[in-house]
Amino acid sequence: DPRTYQPSKDALKDRVILITGASDGIGKAVALAAASHGAQVVLHGRSVRKLEAVYDEIVNAGHPRPSILPLDFEKAGPDEYEKLVVALDQEFGRLDGLLHNASMLGERAPIEHHDVAKWMRTMHVNVNAPFILTRTCLPLLKKSADPVILFTSSGVVSNPRPFWGSYLVSKWASDGLMSMLAQELEKQPAMRVNSINPGAVKTNMRLQAYPAEDRSKLREAHTIVAAYLYLLGPDSRGVHGQTINAQ
Ligand code: NDP
């Protein structure tokens, strides 16, 4: 069971793993956990200040020194993704893991009243950015002996509900992209493509989504990372095209 996976100390040793949205919440917790199991993590986010704080935490704990790649997915054009991948290629020559974790909640409103510009922004950050980043990173991933791509799903996919607007549609699209890509890469036997649904986790996004709920009952991000480490590491060989629950 991925949820109770107990990785060895070196389970992710020397794996180069790019984590989007690693400056906060679940992405930050996964970055710290992956580094503590030997991964060479590449921290992506928007806020350089927050990324530097995660960097310091990893270095101070004595884990492999991470890299920082800030990029605002709302504003970045294809050239900036290209530069990011060139930087990765120069530093590591390959990419072993790509975790698409960054996303935004966007506006929750009935379709009739949903703001068009806000809808497009959410779709851009949650769907277009993972598409462009995947497309740009694939040549580097193919240089790895055991590459993995992991998308982030949500409970809104198995349980659609009203008023969740662009966020719900973006998560359906992200899982569709995962499933299609998994089939396209079937002939690349080493490549695994999956989605993970973190479940309810105490983060800023959760607070934004459910401002009135009792936060004391929510799981902390660092307690749900086992399935992430499983799917990002070599022990998940053979798991492909699936959506896995972290809780
Ligand atoms: P947080 O809001 O805590 O963190 C979001 C991360 O995404 C931050 O690192 C943020 O960077 C980054 N990000 C947001 N917008 C952009 C942008 N335009 N460009 C670059 N980076 C951006 O969210 P969570 O940790 O809660 O969520 C992580 C993932 O898990 C998301 O995909 C979410 O949909 C999913 N999820 C979360 C659940 C929960 O209960 N928390 C439940 C189900 C799914 P910065 O800090 O620099 O702004």
mmCIF file of C-alpha atoms and ligand atoms in Angstrom:
data_model
loop_
_atom_site.group_PDB
_atom_site.id
_atom_site.type_symbol
_atom_site.label_atom_id
_atom_site.label_comp_id
_atom_site.label_asym_id
_atom_site.label_seq_id
_atom_site.Cartn_x
_atom_site.Cartn_y
_atom_site.Cartn_z
ATOM 1 C CA ASP A 1 0.000 0.000 0.000
ATOM 2 C CA PRO A 2 1.649 3.292 -1.145
ATOM 3 C CA ARG A 3 0.114 5.098 1.857
ATOM 4 C CA THR A 4 2.115 3.072 4.349
ATOM 5 C CA TYR A 5 5.267 2.793 2.222
ATOM 6 C CA GLN A 6 8.385 2.926 4.372
ATOM 7 C CA PRO A 7 11.269 4.018 2.179
ATOM 8 C CA SER A 8 14.827 3.112 3.070
ATOM 9 C CA LYS A 9 17.172 5.969 3.970
ATOM 10 C CA ASP A 10 18.632 5.891 0.440
ATOM 11 C CA ALA A 11 15.395 5.122 -1.436
ATOM 12 C CA LEU A 12 15.784 8.200 -3.665
ATOM 13 C CA LYS A 13 19.571 8.442 -3.582
ATOM 14 C CA ASP A 14 20.991 10.584 -6.416
ATOM 15 C CA ARG A 15 17.632 10.901 -8.153
ATOM 16 C CA VAL A 16 17.170 14.348 -9.699
ATOM 17 C CA ILE A 17 13.551 15.338 -8.985
ATOM 18 C CA LEU A 18 11.908 18.590 -10.103
ATOM 19 C CA ILE A 19 9.009 19.568 -7.839
ATOM 20 C CA THR A 20 6.724 22.400 -8.929
ATOM 21 C CA GLY A 21 5.147 24.452 -6.154
ATOM 22 C CA ALA A 22 7.879 23.370 -3.741
ATOM 23 C CA SER A 23 7.810 26.695 -1.877
ATOM 24 C CA ASP A 24 4.819 25.843 0.285
ATOM 25 C CA GLY A 25 2.265 23.258 1.389
ATOM 26 C CA ILE A 26 2.451 19.722 0.033
ATOM 27 C CA GLY A 27 5.232 20.456 -2.475
ATOM 28 C CA LYS A 28 7.486 21.770 0.275
ATOM 29 C CA ALA A 29 6.808 18.723 2.478
ATOM 30 C CA VAL A 30 7.519 16.329 -0.417
ATOM 31 C CA ALA A 31 10.736 18.212 -1.269
ATOM 32 C CA LEU A 32 12.000 17.926 2.313
ATOM 33 C CA ALA A 33 11.067 14.239 2.516
ATOM 34 C CA ALA A 34 12.594 13.390 -0.873
ATOM 35 C CA ALA A 35 15.835 15.181 0.046
ATOM 36 C CA SER A 36 15.928 13.340 3.369
ATOM 37 C CA HIS A 37 15.917 10.079 1.363
ATOM 38 C CA GLY A 38 18.845 11.177 -0.786
ATOM 39 C CA ALA A 39 17.150 12.942 -3.703
ATOM 40 C CA GLN A 40 18.748 15.877 -5.460
ATOM 41 C CA VAL A 41 15.647 18.067 -5.477
ATOM 42 C CA VAL A 42 15.043 20.971 -7.797
ATOM 43 C CA LEU A 43 12.696 23.408 -6.096
ATOM 44 C CA HIS A 44 10.311 25.284 -8.350
ATOM 45 C CA GLY A 45 7.951 27.997 -7.111
ATOM 46 C CA ARG A 46 7.009 31.582 -7.594
ATOM 47 C CA SER A 47 8.385 33.287 -4.504
ATOM 48 C CA VAL A 48 12.210 33.265 -4.375
ATOM 49 C CA ARG A 49 12.100 34.181 -0.684
ATOM 50 C CA LYS A 50 9.972 31.133 0.159
ATOM 51 C CA LEU A 51 12.098 28.866 -2.056
ATOM 52 C CA GLU A 52 15.235 30.057 -0.273
ATOM 53 C CA ALA A 53 13.680 29.181 3.088
ATOM 54 C CA VAL A 54 13.016 25.604 1.874
ATOM 55 C CA TYR A 55 16.555 25.465 0.468
ATOM 56 C CA ASP A 56 17.971 26.477 3.880
ATOM 57 C CA GLU A 57 15.855 23.908 5.686
ATOM 58 C CA ILE A 58 17.152 21.112 3.420
ATOM 59 C CA VAL A 59 20.799 22.209 3.663
ATOM 60 C CA ASN A 60 20.622 22.731 7.443
ATOM 61 C CA ALA A 61 19.259 19.192 7.840
ATOM 62 C CA GLY A 62 22.364 17.880 6.045
ATOM 63 C CA HIS A 63 20.513 16.600 2.957
ATOM 64 C CA PRO A 64 21.844 16.913 -0.621
ATOM 65 C CA ARG A 65 22.056 20.576 -1.634
ATOM 66 C CA PRO A 66 18.947 21.433 -3.711
ATOM 67 C CA SER A 67 18.624 23.785 -6.673
ATOM 68 C CA ILE A 68 16.136 26.618 -7.023
ATOM 69 C CA LEU A 69 14.234 27.405 -10.227
ATOM 70 C CA PRO A 70 11.702 30.217 -9.786
ATOM 71 C CA LEU A 71 9.125 30.668 -12.556
ATOM 72 C CA ASP A 72 5.677 32.258 -12.466
ATOM 73 C CA PHE A 73 3.441 29.949 -14.509
ATOM 74 C CA GLU A 74 0.927 32.749 -15.010
ATOM 75 C CA LYS A 75 3.462 34.859 -16.886
ATOM 76 C CA ALA A 76 6.120 32.522 -18.310
ATOM 77 C CA GLY A 77 6.319 31.926 -22.049
ATOM 78 C CA PRO A 78 7.694 28.754 -23.707
ATOM 79 C CA ASP A 79 11.211 30.272 -23.916
ATOM 80 C CA GLU A 80 11.434 30.460 -20.130
ATOM 81 C CA TYR A 81 10.563 26.774 -19.788
ATOM 82 C CA GLU A 82 13.223 26.034 -22.374
ATOM 83 C CA LYS A 83 15.808 27.989 -20.352
ATOM 84 C CA LEU A 84 14.816 26.122 -17.201
ATOM 85 C CA VAL A 85 15.376 22.779 -18.912
ATOM 86 C CA VAL A 86 18.702 23.890 -20.426
ATOM 87 C CA ALA A 87 19.824 24.842 -16.885
ATOM 88 C CA LEU A 88 18.803 21.385 -15.620
ATOM 89 C CA ASP A 89 20.577 19.669 -18.506
ATOM 90 C CA GLN A 90 23.776 21.614 -17.836
ATOM 91 C CA GLU A 91 23.701 20.873 -14.119
ATOM 92 C CA PHE A 92 22.579 17.220 -14.127
ATOM 93 C CA GLY A 93 22.372 15.938 -17.713
ATOM 94 C CA ARG A 94 19.121 14.140 -16.936
ATOM 95 C CA LEU A 95 15.875 14.296 -14.968
ATOM 96 C CA ASP A 96 14.635 11.279 -12.980
ATOM 97 C CA GLY A 97 11.392 12.704 -11.623
ATOM 98 C CA LEU A 98 8.940 15.469 -12.451
ATOM 99 C CA LEU A 99 6.209 16.227 -9.896
ATOM 100 C CA HIS A 100 3.503 18.578 -11.181
ATOM 101 C CA ASN A 101 2.273 19.861 -7.829
ATOM 102 C CA ALA A 102 1.835 23.647 -8.237
ATOM 103 C CA SER A 103 -1.669 24.821 -8.822
ATOM 104 C CA MET A 104 -4.158 27.507 -7.910
ATOM 105 C CA LEU A 105 -7.705 27.227 -6.629
ATOM 106 C CA GLY A 106 -9.124 30.000 -8.790
ATOM 107 C CA GLU A 107 -12.639 31.288 -8.477
ATOM 108 C CA ARG A 108 -15.486 29.123 -7.249
ATOM 109 C CA ALA A 109 -18.711 30.417 -8.774
ATOM 110 C CA PRO A 110 -21.600 29.129 -10.880
ATOM 111 C CA ILE A 111 -20.634 28.790 -14.551
ATOM 112 C CA GLU A 112 -23.113 31.513 -15.456
ATOM 113 C CA HIS A 113 -21.191 34.006 -13.334
ATOM 114 C CA HIS A 114 -17.655 32.634 -13.553
ATOM 115 C CA ASP A 115 -15.156 35.370 -14.457
ATOM 116 C CA VAL A 116 -13.632 34.518 -17.852
ATOM 117 C CA ALA A 117 -10.169 35.956 -17.196
ATOM 118 C CA LYS A 118 -9.913 34.148 -13.852
ATOM 119 C CA TRP A 119 -11.009 30.887 -15.495
ATOM 120 C CA MET A 120 -8.278 31.202 -18.105
ATOM 121 C CA ARG A 121 -5.642 31.979 -15.489
ATOM 122 C CA THR A 122 -6.455 28.829 -13.503
ATOM 123 C CA MET A 123 -6.466 26.666 -16.613
ATOM 124 C CA HIS A 124 -3.139 28.177 -17.631
ATOM 125 C CA VAL A 125 -1.407 27.469 -14.301
ATOM 126 C CA ASN A 126 -3.048 24.068 -13.652
ATOM 127 C CA VAL A 127 -3.143 22.570 -17.162
ATOM 128 C CA ASN A 128 -1.138 24.526 -19.731
ATOM 129 C CA ALA A 129 1.922 24.848 -17.473
ATOM 130 C CA PRO A 130 2.173 21.081 -16.742
ATOM 131 C CA PHE A 131 1.683 20.419 -20.471
ATOM 132 C CA ILE A 132 4.457 22.831 -21.518
ATOM 133 C CA LEU A 133 6.786 21.667 -18.734
ATOM 134 C CA THR A 134 6.206 17.988 -19.593
ATOM 135 C CA ARG A 135 6.778 18.615 -23.286
ATOM 136 C CA THR A 136 9.977 20.546 -22.554
ATOM 137 C CA CYS A 137 11.311 18.045 -19.982
ATOM 138 C CA LEU A 138 10.636 14.813 -21.903
ATOM 139 C CA PRO A 139 14.022 14.721 -23.697
ATOM 140 C CA LEU A 140 15.779 15.096 -20.293
ATOM 141 C CA LEU A 141 13.529 12.489 -18.662
ATOM 142 C CA LYS A 142 14.409 10.064 -21.458
ATOM 143 C CA LYS A 143 18.065 10.373 -20.409
ATOM 144 C CA SER A 144 17.187 8.818 -17.042
ATOM 145 C CA ALA A 145 17.352 5.049 -16.473
ATOM 146 C CA ASP A 146 14.122 5.169 -14.434
ATOM 147 C CA PRO A 147 12.075 8.301 -15.149
ATOM 148 C CA VAL A 148 8.755 9.183 -13.502
ATOM 149 C CA ILE A 149 6.178 11.900 -14.150
ATOM 150 C CA LEU A 150 3.601 12.514 -11.438
ATOM 151 C CA PHE A 151 0.543 14.753 -11.834
ATOM 152 C CA THR A 152 -1.602 16.014 -8.943
ATOM 153 C CA SER A 153 -5.245 15.007 -8.895
ATOM 154 C CA SER A 154 -8.031 15.923 -6.480
ATOM 155 C CA GLY A 155 -11.208 14.534 -4.956
ATOM 156 C CA VAL A 156 -13.166 16.689 -7.418
ATOM 157 C CA VAL A 157 -12.264 14.200 -10.172
ATOM 158 C CA SER A 158 -13.936 11.134 -8.639
ATOM 159 C CA ASN A 159 -16.606 13.258 -6.987
ATOM 160 C CA PRO A 160 -17.548 16.241 -9.189
ATOM 161 C CA ARG A 161 -19.543 18.946 -7.472
ATOM 162 C CA PRO A 162 -21.136 22.290 -8.381
ATOM 163 C CA PHE A 163 -19.467 25.712 -8.223
ATOM 164 C CA TRP A 164 -15.857 24.484 -8.257
ATOM 165 C CA GLY A 165 -15.398 26.134 -11.656
ATOM 166 C CA SER A 166 -12.034 26.146 -13.372
ATOM 167 C CA TYR A 167 -10.306 24.172 -10.574
ATOM 168 C CA LEU A 168 -12.533 21.123 -11.094
ATOM 169 C CA VAL A 169 -12.177 21.266 -14.882
ATOM 170 C CA SER A 170 -8.402 21.761 -14.587
ATOM 171 C CA LYS A 171 -8.042 18.636 -12.417
ATOM 172 C CA TRP A 172 -10.109 16.566 -14.877
ATOM 173 C CA ALA A 173 -7.905 17.891 -17.674
ATOM 174 C CA SER A 174 -4.731 17.126 -15.728
ATOM 175 C CA ASP A 175 -5.830 13.520 -15.145
ATOM 176 C CA GLY A 176 -6.782 13.261 -18.828
ATOM 177 C CA LEU A 177 -3.327 14.477 -19.797
ATOM 178 C CA MET A 178 -1.764 11.937 -17.424
ATOM 179 C CA SER A 179 -3.787 9.053 -18.843
ATOM 180 C CA MET A 180 -3.122 10.004 -22.467
ATOM 181 C CA LEU A 181 0.598 10.530 -21.858
ATOM 182 C CA ALA A 182 0.853 7.187 -20.035
ATOM 183 C CA GLN A 183 -0.518 5.478 -23.145
ATOM 184 C CA GLU A 184 1.693 7.474 -25.502
ATOM 185 C CA LEU A 185 4.767 6.405 -23.534
ATOM 186 C CA GLU A 186 3.761 2.730 -23.256
ATOM 187 C CA LYS A 187 6.640 1.793 -25.564
ATOM 188 C CA GLN A 188 9.158 3.535 -23.278
ATOM 189 C CA PRO A 189 9.219 0.690 -20.769
ATOM 190 C CA ALA A 190 11.162 2.602 -18.115
ATOM 191 C CA MET A 191 8.873 5.664 -18.076
ATOM 192 C CA ARG A 192 6.050 5.792 -15.511
ATOM 193 C CA VAL A 193 3.285 8.380 -15.566
ATOM 194 C CA ASN A 194 0.752 8.588 -12.721
ATOM 195 C CA SER A 195 -1.416 10.978 -10.702
ATOM 196 C CA ILE A 196 -1.644 11.363 -6.970
ATOM 197 C CA ASN A 197 -4.620 12.666 -5.013
ATOM 198 C CA PRO A 198 -3.290 14.095 -1.734
ATOM 199 C CA GLY A 199 -6.689 14.190 0.002
ATOM 200 C CA ALA A 200 -7.510 16.921 2.516
ATOM 201 C CA VAL A 201 -4.272 18.517 3.767
ATOM 202 C CA LYS A 202 -3.728 21.557 6.005
ATOM 203 C CA THR A 203 -2.305 24.113 3.540
ATOM 204 C CA ASN A 204 -3.049 27.640 2.359
ATOM 205 C CA MET A 205 -5.058 26.304 -0.555
ATOM 206 C CA ARG A 206 -7.225 24.195 1.752
ATOM 207 C CA LEU A 207 -7.831 27.255 3.946
ATOM 208 C CA GLN A 208 -8.898 29.203 0.880
ATOM 209 C CA ALA A 209 -11.257 26.386 -0.170
ATOM 210 C CA TYR A 210 -12.791 25.704 3.254
ATOM 211 C CA PRO A 211 -12.268 28.826 5.400
ATOM 212 C CA ALA A 212 -14.826 27.781 8.031
ATOM 213 C CA GLU A 213 -13.704 24.191 8.706
ATOM 214 C CA ASP A 214 -12.036 22.960 11.888
ATOM 215 C CA ARG A 215 -8.340 22.952 10.894
ATOM 216 C CA SER A 216 -7.309 20.843 13.898
ATOM 217 C CA LYS A 217 -8.716 17.695 12.215
ATOM 218 C CA LEU A 218 -6.719 18.132 9.004
ATOM 219 C CA ARG A 219 -3.583 16.137 8.185
ATOM 220 C CA GLU A 220 -0.309 18.069 8.133
ATOM 221 C CA ALA A 221 1.468 17.894 4.774
ATOM 222 C CA HIS A 222 4.514 16.049 6.153
ATOM 223 C CA THR A 223 2.282 13.131 7.284
ATOM 224 C CA ILE A 224 0.999 12.269 3.781
ATOM 225 C CA VAL A 225 4.270 12.056 1.824
ATOM 226 C CA ALA A 226 4.756 8.254 1.826
ATOM 227 C CA ALA A 227 2.801 7.660 -1.408
ATOM 228 C CA TYR A 228 4.674 10.524 -3.075
ATOM 229 C CA LEU A 229 8.037 8.970 -2.195
ATOM 230 C CA TYR A 230 6.793 5.602 -3.451
ATOM 231 C CA LEU A 231 5.647 7.006 -6.805
ATOM 232 C CA LEU A 232 8.771 9.161 -7.265
ATOM 233 C CA GLY A 233 11.193 6.344 -6.480
ATOM 234 C CA PRO A 234 12.272 3.035 -8.033
ATOM 235 C CA ASP A 235 9.978 0.906 -5.832
ATOM 236 C CA SER A 236 6.923 1.910 -7.915
ATOM 237 C CA ARG A 237 8.273 0.238 -11.083
ATOM 238 C CA GLY A 238 5.314 -1.195 -13.019
ATOM 239 C CA VAL A 239 2.772 1.328 -11.680
ATOM 240 C CA HIS A 240 1.686 3.285 -14.757
ATOM 241 C CA GLY A 241 -1.340 5.330 -15.837
ATOM 242 C CA GLN A 242 -2.959 5.223 -12.396
ATOM 243 C CA THR A 243 -4.364 7.707 -9.897
ATOM 244 C CA ILE A 244 -3.167 6.848 -6.400
ATOM 245 C CA ASN A 245 -4.624 8.203 -3.154
ATOM 246 C CA ALA A 246 -2.096 9.561 -0.664
ATOM 247 C CA GLN A 247 -4.558 9.057 2.219
HETATM 248 P P1 NDP B 1 -0.454 25.605 -1.629
HETATM 249 O O1 NDP B 1 -1.340 26.741 -2.005
HETATM 250 O O2 NDP B 1 -0.037 25.427 -0.222
HETATM 251 O O3 NDP B 1 0.865 25.645 -2.536
HETATM 252 C C1 NDP B 1 0.757 25.892 -3.906
HETATM 253 C C2 NDP B 1 2.125 25.910 -4.540
HETATM 254 O O4 NDP B 1 1.968 26.179 -5.949
HETATM 255 C C3 NDP B 1 3.027 26.991 -3.971
HETATM 256 O O5 NDP B 1 4.343 26.513 -3.920
HETATM 257 C C4 NDP B 1 2.905 28.110 -5.013
HETATM 258 O O6 NDP B 1 4.059 28.923 -5.129
HETATM 259 C C5 NDP B 1 2.744 27.306 -6.296
HETATM 260 N N1 NDP B 1 2.076 28.131 -7.304
HETATM 261 C C6 NDP B 1 0.818 28.607 -7.285
HETATM 262 N N2 NDP B 1 0.598 29.386 -8.355
HETATM 263 C C7 NDP B 1 1.752 29.408 -9.068
HETATM 264 C C8 NDP B 1 2.177 30.068 -10.254
HETATM 265 N N3 NDP B 1 1.371 30.899 -10.945
HETATM 266 N N4 NDP B 1 3.430 29.861 -10.699
HETATM 267 C C9 NDP B 1 4.261 29.064 -10.013
HETATM 268 N N5 NDP B 1 3.930 28.422 -8.883
HETATM 269 C C10 NDP B 1 2.693 28.601 -8.404
HETATM 270 O O7 NDP B 1 -1.231 24.317 -2.188
HETATM 271 P P2 NDP B 1 -1.272 22.782 -1.671
HETATM 272 O O8 NDP B 1 0.043 22.387 -1.143
HETATM 273 O O9 NDP B 1 -2.493 22.616 -0.876
HETATM 274 O O10 NDP B 1 -1.549 22.031 -3.057
HETATM 275 C C11 NDP B 1 -0.579 21.275 -3.768
HETATM 276 C C12 NDP B 1 -1.297 20.454 -4.820
HETATM 277 O O11 NDP B 1 -2.198 19.542 -4.188
HETATM 278 C C13 NDP B 1 -2.155 21.280 -5.775
HETATM 279 O O12 NDP B 1 -2.055 20.735 -7.066
HETATM 280 C C14 NDP B 1 -3.561 21.109 -5.232
HETATM 281 O O13 NDP B 1 -4.545 21.273 -6.243
HETATM 282 C C15 NDP B 1 -3.501 19.675 -4.743
HETATM 283 N N6 NDP B 1 -4.511 19.327 -3.741
HETATM 284 C C16 NDP B 1 -4.459 19.865 -2.465
HETATM 285 C C17 NDP B 1 -5.393 19.493 -1.512
HETATM 286 C C18 NDP B 1 -5.352 20.044 -0.105
HETATM 287 O O14 NDP B 1 -6.229 19.686 0.717
HETATM 288 N N7 NDP B 1 -4.410 20.859 0.266
HETATM 289 C C19 NDP B 1 -6.486 18.544 -1.832
HETATM 290 C C20 NDP B 1 -6.445 18.047 -3.193
HETATM 291 C C21 NDP B 1 -5.485 18.435 -4.091
HETATM 292 P P3 NDP B 1 4.266 30.255 -4.197
HETATM 293 O O15 NDP B 1 4.243 29.780 -2.781
HETATM 294 O O16 NDP B 1 5.605 30.751 -4.582
HETATM 295 O O17 NDP B 1 3.133 31.164 -4.523
#
